[in-house]
Short mmCIF file of C-alpha atoms (C1' of nucleotides) in Angstrom, two decimals:
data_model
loop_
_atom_site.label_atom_id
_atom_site.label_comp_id
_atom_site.label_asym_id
_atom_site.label_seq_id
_atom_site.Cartn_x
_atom_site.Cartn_y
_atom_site.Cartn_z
CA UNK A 20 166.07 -83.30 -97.74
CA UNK A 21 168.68 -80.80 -97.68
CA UNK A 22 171.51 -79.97 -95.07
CA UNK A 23 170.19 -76.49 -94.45
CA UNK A 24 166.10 -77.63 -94.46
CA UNK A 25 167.34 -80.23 -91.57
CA UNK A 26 169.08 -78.24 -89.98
CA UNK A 27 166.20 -75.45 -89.82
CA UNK A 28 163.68 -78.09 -88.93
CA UNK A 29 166.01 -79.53 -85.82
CA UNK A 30 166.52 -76.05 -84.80
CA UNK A 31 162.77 -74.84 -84.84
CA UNK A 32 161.83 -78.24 -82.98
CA UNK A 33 164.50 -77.10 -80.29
CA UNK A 34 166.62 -80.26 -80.92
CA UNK A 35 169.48 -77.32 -80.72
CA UNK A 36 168.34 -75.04 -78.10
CA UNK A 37 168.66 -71.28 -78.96
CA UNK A 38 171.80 -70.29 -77.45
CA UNK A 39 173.61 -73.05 -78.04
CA UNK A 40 176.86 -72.93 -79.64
CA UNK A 41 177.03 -75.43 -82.36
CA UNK A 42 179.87 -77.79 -83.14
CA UNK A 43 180.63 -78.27 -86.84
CA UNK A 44 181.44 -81.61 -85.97
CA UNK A 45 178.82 -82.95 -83.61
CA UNK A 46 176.08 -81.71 -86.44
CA UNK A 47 177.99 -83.24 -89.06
CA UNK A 48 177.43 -86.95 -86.93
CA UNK A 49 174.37 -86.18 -86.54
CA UNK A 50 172.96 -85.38 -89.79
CA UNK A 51 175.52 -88.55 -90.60
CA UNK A 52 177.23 -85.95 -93.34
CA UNK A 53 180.99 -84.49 -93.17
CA UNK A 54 181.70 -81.35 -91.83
CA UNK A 55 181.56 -79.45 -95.86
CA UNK A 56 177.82 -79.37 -96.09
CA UNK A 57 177.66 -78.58 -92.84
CA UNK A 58 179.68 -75.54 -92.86
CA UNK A 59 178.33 -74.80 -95.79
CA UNK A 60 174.95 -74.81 -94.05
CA UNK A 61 175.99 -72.59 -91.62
CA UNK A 62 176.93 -69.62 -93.84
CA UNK A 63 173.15 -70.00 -94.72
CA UNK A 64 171.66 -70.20 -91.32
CA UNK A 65 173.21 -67.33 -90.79
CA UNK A 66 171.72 -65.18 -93.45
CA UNK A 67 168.68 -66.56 -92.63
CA UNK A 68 168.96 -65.05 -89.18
CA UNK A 69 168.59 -68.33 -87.47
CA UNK A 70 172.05 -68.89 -86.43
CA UNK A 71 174.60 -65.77 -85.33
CA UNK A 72 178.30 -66.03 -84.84
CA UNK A 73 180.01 -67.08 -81.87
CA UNK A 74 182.70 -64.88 -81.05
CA UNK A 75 185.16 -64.85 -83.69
CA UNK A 76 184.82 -68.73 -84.43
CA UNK A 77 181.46 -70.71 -84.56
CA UNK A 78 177.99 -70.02 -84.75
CA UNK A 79 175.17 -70.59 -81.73
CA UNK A 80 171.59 -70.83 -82.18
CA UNK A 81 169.75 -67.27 -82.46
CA UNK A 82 167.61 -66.81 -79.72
CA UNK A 83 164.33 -65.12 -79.89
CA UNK A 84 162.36 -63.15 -77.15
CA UNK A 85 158.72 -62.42 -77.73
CA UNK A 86 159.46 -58.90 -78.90
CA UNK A 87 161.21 -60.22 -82.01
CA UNK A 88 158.83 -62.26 -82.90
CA UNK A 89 156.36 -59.53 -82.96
CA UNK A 90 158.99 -57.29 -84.58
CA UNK A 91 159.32 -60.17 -87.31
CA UNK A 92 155.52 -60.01 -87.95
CA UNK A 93 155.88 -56.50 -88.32
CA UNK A 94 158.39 -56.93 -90.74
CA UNK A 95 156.33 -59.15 -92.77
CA UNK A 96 153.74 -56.97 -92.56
CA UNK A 97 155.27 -53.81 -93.89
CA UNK A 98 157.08 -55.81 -96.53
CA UNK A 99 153.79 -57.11 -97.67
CA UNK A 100 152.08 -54.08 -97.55
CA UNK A 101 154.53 -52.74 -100.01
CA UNK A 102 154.06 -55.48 -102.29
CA UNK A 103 150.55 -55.36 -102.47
CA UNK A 104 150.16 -51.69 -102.76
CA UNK A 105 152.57 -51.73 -105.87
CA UNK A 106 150.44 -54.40 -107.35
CA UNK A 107 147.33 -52.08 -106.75
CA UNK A 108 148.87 -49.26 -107.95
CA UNK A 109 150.40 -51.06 -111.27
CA UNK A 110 146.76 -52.62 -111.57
CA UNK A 111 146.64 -56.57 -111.76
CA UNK A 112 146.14 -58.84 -114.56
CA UNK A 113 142.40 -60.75 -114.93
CA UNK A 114 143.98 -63.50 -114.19
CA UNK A 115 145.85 -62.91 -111.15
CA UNK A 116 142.17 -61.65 -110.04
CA UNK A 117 140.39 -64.76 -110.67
CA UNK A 118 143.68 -66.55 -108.53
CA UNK A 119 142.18 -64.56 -105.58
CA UNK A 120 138.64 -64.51 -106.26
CA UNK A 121 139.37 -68.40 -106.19
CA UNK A 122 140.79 -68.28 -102.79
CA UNK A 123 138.34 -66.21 -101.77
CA UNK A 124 135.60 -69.37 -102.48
CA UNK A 125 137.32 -71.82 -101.35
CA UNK A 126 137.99 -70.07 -97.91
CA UNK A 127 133.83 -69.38 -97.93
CA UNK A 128 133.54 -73.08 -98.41
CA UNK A 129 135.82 -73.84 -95.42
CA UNK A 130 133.81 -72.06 -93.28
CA UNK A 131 130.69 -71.87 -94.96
CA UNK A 132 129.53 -74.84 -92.20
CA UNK A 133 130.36 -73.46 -88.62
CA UNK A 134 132.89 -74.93 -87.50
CA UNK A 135 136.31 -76.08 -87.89
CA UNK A 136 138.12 -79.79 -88.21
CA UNK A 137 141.67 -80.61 -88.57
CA UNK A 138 140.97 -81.47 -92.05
CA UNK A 139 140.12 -78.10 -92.34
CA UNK A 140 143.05 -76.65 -91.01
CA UNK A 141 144.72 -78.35 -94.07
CA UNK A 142 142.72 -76.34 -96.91
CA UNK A 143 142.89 -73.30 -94.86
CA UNK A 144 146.93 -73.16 -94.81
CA UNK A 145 147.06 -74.13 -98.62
CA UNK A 146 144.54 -71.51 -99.71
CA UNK A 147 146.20 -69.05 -97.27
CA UNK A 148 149.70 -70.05 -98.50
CA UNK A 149 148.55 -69.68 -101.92
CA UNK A 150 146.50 -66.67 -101.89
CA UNK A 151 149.47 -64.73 -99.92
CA UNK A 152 152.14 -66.45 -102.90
CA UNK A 153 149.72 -65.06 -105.39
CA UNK A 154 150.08 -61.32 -104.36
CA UNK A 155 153.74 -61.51 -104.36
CA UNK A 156 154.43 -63.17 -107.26
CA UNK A 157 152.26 -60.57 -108.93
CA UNK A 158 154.01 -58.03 -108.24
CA UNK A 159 156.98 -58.38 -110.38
CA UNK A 160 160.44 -57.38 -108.42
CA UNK A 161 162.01 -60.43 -106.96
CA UNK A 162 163.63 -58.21 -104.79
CA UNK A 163 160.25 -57.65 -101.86
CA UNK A 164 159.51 -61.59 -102.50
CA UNK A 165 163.53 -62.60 -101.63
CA UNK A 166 162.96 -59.88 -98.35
CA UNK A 167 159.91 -61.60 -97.80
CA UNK A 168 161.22 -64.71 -97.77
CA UNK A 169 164.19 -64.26 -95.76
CA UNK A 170 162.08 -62.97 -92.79
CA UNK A 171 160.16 -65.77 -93.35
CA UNK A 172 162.92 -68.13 -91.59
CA UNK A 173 162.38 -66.57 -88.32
CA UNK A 174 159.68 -68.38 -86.38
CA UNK A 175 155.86 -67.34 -86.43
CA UNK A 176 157.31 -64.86 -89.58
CA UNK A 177 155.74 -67.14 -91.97
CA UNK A 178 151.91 -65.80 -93.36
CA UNK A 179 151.72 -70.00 -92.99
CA UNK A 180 152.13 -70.08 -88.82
CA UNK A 181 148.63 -69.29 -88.32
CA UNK A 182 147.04 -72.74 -86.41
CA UNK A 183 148.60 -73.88 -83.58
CA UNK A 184 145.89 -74.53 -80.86
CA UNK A 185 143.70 -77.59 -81.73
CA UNK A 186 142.81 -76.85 -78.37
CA UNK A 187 140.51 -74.28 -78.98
CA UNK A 188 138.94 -74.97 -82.49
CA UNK A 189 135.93 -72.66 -81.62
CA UNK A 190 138.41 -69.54 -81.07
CA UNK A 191 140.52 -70.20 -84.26
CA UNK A 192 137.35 -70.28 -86.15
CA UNK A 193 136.46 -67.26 -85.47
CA UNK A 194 140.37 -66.15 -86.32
CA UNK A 195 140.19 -67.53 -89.72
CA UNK A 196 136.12 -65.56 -90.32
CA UNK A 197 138.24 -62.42 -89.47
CA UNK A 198 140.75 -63.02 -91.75
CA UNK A 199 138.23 -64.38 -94.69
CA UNK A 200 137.00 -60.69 -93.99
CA UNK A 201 140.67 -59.24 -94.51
CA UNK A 202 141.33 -61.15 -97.57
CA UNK A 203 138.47 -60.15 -98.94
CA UNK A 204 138.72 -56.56 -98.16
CA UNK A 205 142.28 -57.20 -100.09
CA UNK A 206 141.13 -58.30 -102.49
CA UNK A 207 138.30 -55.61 -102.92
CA UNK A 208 140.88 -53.08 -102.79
CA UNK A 209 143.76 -54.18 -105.06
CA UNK A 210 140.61 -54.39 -107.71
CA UNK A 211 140.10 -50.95 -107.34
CA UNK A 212 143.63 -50.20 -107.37
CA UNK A 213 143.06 -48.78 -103.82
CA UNK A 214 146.86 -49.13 -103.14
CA UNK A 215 146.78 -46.91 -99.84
CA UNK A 216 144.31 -49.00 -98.35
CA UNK A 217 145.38 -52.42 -99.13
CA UNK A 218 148.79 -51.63 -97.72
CA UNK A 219 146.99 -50.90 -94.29
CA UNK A 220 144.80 -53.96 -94.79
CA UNK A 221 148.10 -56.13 -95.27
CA UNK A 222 149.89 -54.88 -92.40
CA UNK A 223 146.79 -55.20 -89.87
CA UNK A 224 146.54 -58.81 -91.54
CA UNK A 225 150.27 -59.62 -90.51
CA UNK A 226 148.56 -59.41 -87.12
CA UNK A 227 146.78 -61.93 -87.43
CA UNK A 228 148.79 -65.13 -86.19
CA UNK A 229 149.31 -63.93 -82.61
CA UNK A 230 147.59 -60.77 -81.64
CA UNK A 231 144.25 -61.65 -82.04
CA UNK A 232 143.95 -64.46 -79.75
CA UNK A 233 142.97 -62.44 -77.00
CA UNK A 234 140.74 -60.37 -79.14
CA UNK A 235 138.32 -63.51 -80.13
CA UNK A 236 138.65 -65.23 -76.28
CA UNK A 237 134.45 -65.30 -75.89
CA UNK A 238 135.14 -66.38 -72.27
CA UNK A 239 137.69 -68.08 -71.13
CA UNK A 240 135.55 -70.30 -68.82
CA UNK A 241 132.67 -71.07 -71.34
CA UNK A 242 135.03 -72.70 -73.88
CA UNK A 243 136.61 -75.66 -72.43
CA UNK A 244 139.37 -77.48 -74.36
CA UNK A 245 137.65 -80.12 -77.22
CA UNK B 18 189.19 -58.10 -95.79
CA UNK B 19 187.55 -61.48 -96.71
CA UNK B 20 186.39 -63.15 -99.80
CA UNK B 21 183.02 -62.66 -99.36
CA UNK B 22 183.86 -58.77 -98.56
CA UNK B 23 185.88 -59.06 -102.10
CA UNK B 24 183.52 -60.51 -103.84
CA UNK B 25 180.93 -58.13 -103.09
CA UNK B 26 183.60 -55.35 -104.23
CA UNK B 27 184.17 -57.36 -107.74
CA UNK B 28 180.87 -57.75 -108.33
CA UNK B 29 179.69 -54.74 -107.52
CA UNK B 30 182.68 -53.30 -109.74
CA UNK B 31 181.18 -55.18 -112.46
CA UNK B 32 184.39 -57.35 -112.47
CA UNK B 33 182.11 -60.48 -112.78
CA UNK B 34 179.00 -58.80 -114.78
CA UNK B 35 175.71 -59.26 -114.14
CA UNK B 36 174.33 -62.82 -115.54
CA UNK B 37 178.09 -64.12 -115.98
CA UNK B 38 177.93 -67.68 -114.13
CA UNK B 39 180.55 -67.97 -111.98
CA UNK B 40 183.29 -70.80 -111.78
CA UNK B 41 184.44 -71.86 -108.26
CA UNK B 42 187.54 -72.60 -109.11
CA UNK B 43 187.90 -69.53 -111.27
CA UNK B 44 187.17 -67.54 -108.66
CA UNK B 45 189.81 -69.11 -106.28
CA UNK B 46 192.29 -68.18 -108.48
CA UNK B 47 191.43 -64.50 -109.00
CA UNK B 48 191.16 -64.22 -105.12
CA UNK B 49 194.67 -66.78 -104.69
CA UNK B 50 192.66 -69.06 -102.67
CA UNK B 51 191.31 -72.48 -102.18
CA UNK B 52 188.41 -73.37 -103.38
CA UNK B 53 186.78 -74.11 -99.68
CA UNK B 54 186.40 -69.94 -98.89
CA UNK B 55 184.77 -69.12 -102.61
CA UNK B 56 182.25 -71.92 -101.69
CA UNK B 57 181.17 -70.79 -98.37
CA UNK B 58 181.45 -66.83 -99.51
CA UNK B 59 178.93 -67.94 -102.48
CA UNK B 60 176.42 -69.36 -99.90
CA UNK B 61 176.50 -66.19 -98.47
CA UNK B 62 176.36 -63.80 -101.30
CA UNK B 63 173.18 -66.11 -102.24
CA UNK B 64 171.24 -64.90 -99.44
CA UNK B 65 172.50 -61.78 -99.62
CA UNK B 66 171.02 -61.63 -102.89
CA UNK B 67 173.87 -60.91 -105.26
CA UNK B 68 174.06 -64.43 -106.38
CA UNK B 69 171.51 -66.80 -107.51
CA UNK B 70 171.66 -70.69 -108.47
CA UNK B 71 171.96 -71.16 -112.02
CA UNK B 72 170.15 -74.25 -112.58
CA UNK B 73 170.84 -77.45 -110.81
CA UNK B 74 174.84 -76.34 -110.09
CA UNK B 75 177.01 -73.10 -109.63
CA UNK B 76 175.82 -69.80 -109.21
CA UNK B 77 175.57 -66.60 -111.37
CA UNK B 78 176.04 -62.83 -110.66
CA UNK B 79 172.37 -61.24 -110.28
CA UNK B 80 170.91 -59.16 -112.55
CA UNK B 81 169.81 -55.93 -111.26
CA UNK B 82 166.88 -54.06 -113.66
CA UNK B 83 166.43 -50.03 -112.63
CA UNK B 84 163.10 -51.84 -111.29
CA UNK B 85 164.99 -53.86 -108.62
CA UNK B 86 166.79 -50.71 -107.29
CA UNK B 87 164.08 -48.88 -107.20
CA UNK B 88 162.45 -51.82 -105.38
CA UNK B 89 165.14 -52.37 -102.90
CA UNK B 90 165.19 -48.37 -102.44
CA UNK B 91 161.08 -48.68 -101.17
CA UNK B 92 162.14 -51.77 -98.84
CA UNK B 93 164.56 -49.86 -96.89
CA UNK B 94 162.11 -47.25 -96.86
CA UNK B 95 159.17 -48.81 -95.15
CA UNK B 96 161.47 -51.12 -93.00
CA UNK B 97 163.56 -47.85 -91.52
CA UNK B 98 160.15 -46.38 -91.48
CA UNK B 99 158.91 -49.23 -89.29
CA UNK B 100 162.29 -48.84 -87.11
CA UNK B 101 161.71 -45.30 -86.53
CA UNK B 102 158.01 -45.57 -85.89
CA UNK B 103 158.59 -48.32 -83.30
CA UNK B 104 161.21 -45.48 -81.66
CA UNK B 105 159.01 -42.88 -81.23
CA UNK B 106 156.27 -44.87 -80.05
CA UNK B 107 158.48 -46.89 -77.69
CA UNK B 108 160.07 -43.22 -76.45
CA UNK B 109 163.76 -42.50 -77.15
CA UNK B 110 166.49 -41.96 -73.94
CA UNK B 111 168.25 -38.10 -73.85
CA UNK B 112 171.26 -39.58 -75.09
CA UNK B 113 169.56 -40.85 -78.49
CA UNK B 114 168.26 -37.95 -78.97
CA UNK B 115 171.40 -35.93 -78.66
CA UNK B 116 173.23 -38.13 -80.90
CA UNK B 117 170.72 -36.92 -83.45
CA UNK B 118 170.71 -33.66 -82.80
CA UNK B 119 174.67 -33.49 -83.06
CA UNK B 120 173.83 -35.15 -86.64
CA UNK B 121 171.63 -32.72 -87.75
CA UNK B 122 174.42 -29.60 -85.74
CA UNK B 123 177.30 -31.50 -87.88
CA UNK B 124 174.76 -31.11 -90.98
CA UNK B 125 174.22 -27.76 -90.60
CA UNK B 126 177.67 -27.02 -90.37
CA UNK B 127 178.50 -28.59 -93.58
CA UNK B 128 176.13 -27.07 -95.65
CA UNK B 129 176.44 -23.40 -93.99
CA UNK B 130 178.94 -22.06 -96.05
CA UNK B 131 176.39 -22.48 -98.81
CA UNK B 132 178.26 -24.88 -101.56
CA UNK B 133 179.81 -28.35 -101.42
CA UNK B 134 183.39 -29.33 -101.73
CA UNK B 135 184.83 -33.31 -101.55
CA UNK B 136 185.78 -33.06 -98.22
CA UNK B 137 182.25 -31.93 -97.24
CA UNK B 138 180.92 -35.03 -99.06
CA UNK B 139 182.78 -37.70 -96.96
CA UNK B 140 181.70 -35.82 -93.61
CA UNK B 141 177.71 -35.75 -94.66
CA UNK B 142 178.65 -39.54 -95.48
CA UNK B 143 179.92 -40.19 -92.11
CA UNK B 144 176.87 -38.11 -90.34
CA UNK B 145 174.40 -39.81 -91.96
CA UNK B 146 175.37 -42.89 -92.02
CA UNK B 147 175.45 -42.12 -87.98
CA UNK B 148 172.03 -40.57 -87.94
CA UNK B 149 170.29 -44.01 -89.79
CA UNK B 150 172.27 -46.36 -87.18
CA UNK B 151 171.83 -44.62 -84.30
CA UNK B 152 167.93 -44.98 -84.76
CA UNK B 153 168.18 -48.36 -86.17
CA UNK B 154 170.58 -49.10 -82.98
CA UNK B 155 167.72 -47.76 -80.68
CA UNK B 156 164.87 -49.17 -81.68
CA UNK B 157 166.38 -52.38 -79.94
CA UNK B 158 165.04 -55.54 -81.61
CA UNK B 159 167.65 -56.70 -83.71
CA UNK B 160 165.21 -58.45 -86.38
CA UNK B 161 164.51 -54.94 -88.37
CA UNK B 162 168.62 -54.23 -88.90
CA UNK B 163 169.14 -58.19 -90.47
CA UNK B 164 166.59 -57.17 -92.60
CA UNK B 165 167.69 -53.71 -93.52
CA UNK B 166 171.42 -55.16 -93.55
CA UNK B 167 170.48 -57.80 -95.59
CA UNK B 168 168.81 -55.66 -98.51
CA UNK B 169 171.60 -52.74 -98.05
CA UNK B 170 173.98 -55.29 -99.96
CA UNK B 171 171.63 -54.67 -103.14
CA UNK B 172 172.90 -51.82 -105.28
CA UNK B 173 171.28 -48.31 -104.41
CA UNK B 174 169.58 -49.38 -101.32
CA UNK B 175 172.45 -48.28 -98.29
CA UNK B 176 171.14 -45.40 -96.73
CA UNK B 177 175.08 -44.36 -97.53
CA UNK B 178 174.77 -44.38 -101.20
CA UNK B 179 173.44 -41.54 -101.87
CA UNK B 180 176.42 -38.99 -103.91
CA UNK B 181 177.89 -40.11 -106.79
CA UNK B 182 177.52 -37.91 -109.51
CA UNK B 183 180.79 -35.13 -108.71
CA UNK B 184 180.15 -33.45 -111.77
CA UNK B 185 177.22 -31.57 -110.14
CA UNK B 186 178.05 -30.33 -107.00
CA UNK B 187 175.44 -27.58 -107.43
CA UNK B 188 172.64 -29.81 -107.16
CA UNK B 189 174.07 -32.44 -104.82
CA UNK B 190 174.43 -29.54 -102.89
CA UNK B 191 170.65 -28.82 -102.82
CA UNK B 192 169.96 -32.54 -102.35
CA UNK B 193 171.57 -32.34 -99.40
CA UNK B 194 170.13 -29.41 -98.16
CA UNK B 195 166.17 -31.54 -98.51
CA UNK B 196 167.73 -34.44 -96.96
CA UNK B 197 169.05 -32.18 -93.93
CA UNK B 198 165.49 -30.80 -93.66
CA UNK B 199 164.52 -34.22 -93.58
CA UNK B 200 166.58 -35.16 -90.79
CA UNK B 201 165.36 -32.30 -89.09
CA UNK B 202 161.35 -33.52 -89.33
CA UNK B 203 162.32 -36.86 -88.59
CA UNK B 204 164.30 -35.73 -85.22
CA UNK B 205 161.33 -33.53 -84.66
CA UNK B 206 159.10 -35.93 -84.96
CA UNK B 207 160.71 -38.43 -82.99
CA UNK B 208 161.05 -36.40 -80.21
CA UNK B 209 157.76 -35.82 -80.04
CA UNK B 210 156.52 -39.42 -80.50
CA UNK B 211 154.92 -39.21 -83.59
CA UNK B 212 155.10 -42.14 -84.86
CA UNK B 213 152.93 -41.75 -88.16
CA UNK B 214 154.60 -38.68 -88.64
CA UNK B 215 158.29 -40.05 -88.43
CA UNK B 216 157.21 -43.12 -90.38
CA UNK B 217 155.80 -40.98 -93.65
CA UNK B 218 159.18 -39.23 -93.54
CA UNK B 219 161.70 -41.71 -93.28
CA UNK B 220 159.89 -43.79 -96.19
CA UNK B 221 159.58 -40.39 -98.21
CA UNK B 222 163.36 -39.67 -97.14
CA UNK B 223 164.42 -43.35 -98.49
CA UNK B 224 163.47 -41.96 -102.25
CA UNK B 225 166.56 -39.06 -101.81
CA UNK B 226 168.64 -41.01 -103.25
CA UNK B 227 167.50 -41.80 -106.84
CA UNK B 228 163.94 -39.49 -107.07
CA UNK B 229 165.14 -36.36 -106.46
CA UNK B 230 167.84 -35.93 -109.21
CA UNK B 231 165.66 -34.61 -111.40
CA UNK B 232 163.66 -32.70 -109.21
CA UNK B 233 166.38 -30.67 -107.93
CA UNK B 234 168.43 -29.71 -111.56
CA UNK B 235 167.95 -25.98 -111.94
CA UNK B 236 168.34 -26.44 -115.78
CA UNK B 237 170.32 -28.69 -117.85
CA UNK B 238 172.36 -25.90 -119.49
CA UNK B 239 172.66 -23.44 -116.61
CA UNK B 240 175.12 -25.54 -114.89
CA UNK B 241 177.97 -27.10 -116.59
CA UNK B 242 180.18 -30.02 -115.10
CA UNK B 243 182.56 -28.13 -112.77
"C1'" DT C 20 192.47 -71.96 -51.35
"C1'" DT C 21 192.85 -69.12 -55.09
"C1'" DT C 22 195.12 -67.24 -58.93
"C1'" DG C 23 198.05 -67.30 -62.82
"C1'" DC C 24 200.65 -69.57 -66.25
"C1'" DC C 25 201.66 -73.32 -69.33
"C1'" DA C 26 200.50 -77.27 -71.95
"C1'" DA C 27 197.38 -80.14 -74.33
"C1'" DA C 28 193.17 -81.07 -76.55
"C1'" DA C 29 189.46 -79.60 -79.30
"C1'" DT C 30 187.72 -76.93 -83.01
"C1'" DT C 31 187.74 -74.06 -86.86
"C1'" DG C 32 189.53 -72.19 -91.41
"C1'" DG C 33 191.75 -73.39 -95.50
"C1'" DA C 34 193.67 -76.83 -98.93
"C1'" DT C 35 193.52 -80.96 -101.30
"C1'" DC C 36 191.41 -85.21 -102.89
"C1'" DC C 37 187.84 -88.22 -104.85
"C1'" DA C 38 183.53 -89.36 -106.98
"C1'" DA C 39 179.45 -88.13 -109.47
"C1'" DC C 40 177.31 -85.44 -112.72
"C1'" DT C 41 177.10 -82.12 -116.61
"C1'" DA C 42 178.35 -80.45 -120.84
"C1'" DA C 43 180.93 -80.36 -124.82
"C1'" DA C 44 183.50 -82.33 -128.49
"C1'" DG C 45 184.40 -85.84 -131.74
"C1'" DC C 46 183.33 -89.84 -134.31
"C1'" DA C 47 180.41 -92.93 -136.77
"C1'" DT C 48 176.49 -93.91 -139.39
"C1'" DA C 49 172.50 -92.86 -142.10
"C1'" DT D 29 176.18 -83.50 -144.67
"C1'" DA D 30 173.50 -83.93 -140.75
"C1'" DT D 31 172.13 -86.35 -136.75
"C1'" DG D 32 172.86 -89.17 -132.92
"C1'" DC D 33 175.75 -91.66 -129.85
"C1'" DT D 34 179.93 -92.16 -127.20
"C1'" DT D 35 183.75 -90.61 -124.94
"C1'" DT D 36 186.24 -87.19 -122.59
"C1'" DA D 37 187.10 -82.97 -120.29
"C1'" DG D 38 185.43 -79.90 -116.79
"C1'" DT D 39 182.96 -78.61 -112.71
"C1'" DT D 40 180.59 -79.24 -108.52
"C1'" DG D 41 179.43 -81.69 -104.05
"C1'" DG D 42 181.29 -84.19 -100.40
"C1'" DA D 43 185.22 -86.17 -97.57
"C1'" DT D 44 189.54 -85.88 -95.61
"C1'" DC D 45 193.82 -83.61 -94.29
"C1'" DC D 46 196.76 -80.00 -92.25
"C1'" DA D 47 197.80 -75.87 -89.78
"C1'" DA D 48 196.58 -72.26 -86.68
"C1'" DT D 49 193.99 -70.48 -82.97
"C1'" DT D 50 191.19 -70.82 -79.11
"C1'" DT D 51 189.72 -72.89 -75.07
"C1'" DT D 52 190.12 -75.90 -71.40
"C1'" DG D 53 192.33 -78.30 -67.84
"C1'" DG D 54 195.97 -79.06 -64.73
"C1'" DC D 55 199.81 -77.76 -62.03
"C1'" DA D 56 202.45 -74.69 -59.37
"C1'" DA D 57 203.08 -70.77 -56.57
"C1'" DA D 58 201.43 -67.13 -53.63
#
DNA sequence: TTTGCCAAAATTGGATCCAACTAAAGCATA
DNA sequence: TATGCTTTAGTTGGATCCAATTTTGGCAAA
């Protein structure tokens, strides 16, 4: 594992706390590496967005507030909204069709039995991963996938961050019905080479990792944690 | 300035073309440096996009196809139009929006006396590039600049790269005149916190810089180079 | 006790050094 | 002569070294 993929992964699991400034150094003993990669590492971060500089020497963890993440699903959104609508509009290969029509079965035979289980959860992330990969590689340009991607870094940006509550199975079962609906309605639509409309469906789809919790809350009481 | 700044400006230059694989310690010694500052610059013009790994080692200079730029031209278009829809609906303070309207009063002003000179060029540079920050600046979140910053370092995409052709002053001049107009809706609109409206317009005003060339020539012959 | 200045320690940016890997060139053999 | 192997030159990744700047801590004076 790379310098720059451990360093993301001990920064998104708060081993470096957003604010804090980070010592080429003390990273360097800890990822038992000399300072080079590190530094090297940082110049990354920081493109990614996940670091930002210090001052006029050093970087510090990025911080987030709520508002960017939102604003980073937005993002996303708009930026996949573009893609897709190109690929409507340039029409899409049979093959590429029978890619999502593919996803589009296997996500029926996720939920085809009521309910959800961690196993589950699995499927539903590769054939969500892979369904969303499918529509931008489609599209041609490297140029919307590399925007894509970059946005990706920030947290809950990824089309992957959907699950988190194991808590609440029942509610997130419902969340992944609605968005067997979307993808299908995406799907319908970049068939018809309805590019207008798929670029709404995309962005209201972008949504769906952390505004429709509250949306698909039956009752707060009647569902106690599994 | 700093390598990465004069990298940028060689590549961009076409000093290093497009495909040409790049040699660290070539580069050093173009730049008189160590090798150390080329290697961290090329981490960064990697995720800036105007690099990309060649293989397992090194980097080359991107290739750009009229595709990409016309790609990276509809990314800033829906991002600023997601900054300046956020703006209206959020509600912009008195002093935003009288930074705008001295934009569009300094715009006015230098296309009143009805043709373009050199001079006028650099100020309409200046203005807009004051008018596109000032509503980037406002929308607050810092997440939708990275990404606009991020794919303004592909050619064509800066909101500020919008003259080059000097021969044609005539139509420039014209092309101006739309994007004025444009400013105008988009202050209009903003004001008014319409934030469909404003984000139609600043995707449609994104396209001034490449689409409208041909839209706004009079007729090949009627106008000579000056 | 607080403030300001000076010194020392820590940290970063840049340069050089070493090892591992890649690619190319040359030689030998079929 | 062509093909394949070996050796060698070149290049990159990582480590260490040096200088410059910043920050911190302590001491002195008000």
């Amino acid at each position: 594992m790379s310098v720059v993929a451990r360093l993301r992964k001990s920064i998104s699991e708060g081993v470096y706390p957003a604010g804090e400034r980070l010592a080429e150094l003390q990273v360097a003993n800890d990822l038992g590496v000399s300072r080079t990669p590190v530094r090297l590492a940082f110049r990354t971060l920081e493109q990614e967005g996940l670091l930002e500089r210090a001052g006029k020497r050093g970087f510090r963890v990025r911080a987030f507030t709520d508002a960017d993440v939102l604003c980073a699903l937005e993002v996303r959104g708009v930026l996949e909204g573009l893609a897709a609508r190109r690929l409507a509009e340039q029409g899409l290969s049979t093959a590429t069709l029978e890619r999502l029509n593919a996803c589009l079965d296997e996500g029926h035979a996720v939920l085809a039995k009521g309910h959800l289980t961690a196993e589950d959860v699995t499927r539903w992330s590769a054939l969500n991963s892979r369904f969303h990969t499918t529509i931008l590689g489609a599209t041609g340009s490297q140029v919307i996938q590399d925007a894509i991607q970059r946005n990706d870094h920030l947290p809950f940006a990824s089309a992957d961050s959907l699950i988190i509550d194991t808590e609440r199975l029942g509610r997130e079962y419902r969340k992944l019905c609605v968005a067997q609906v979307q993808h299908q309605s995406i799907v319908q639509a970049l068939a018809h080479g309805e590019g207008a409309r798929v670029e709404l469906l995309m962005r209201e789809h972008a949504y769906i990792g952390i505004r429709y919790d509250e949306l698909l809350e039956l009752d707060p009481k009647s569902e106690p944690p599994e």
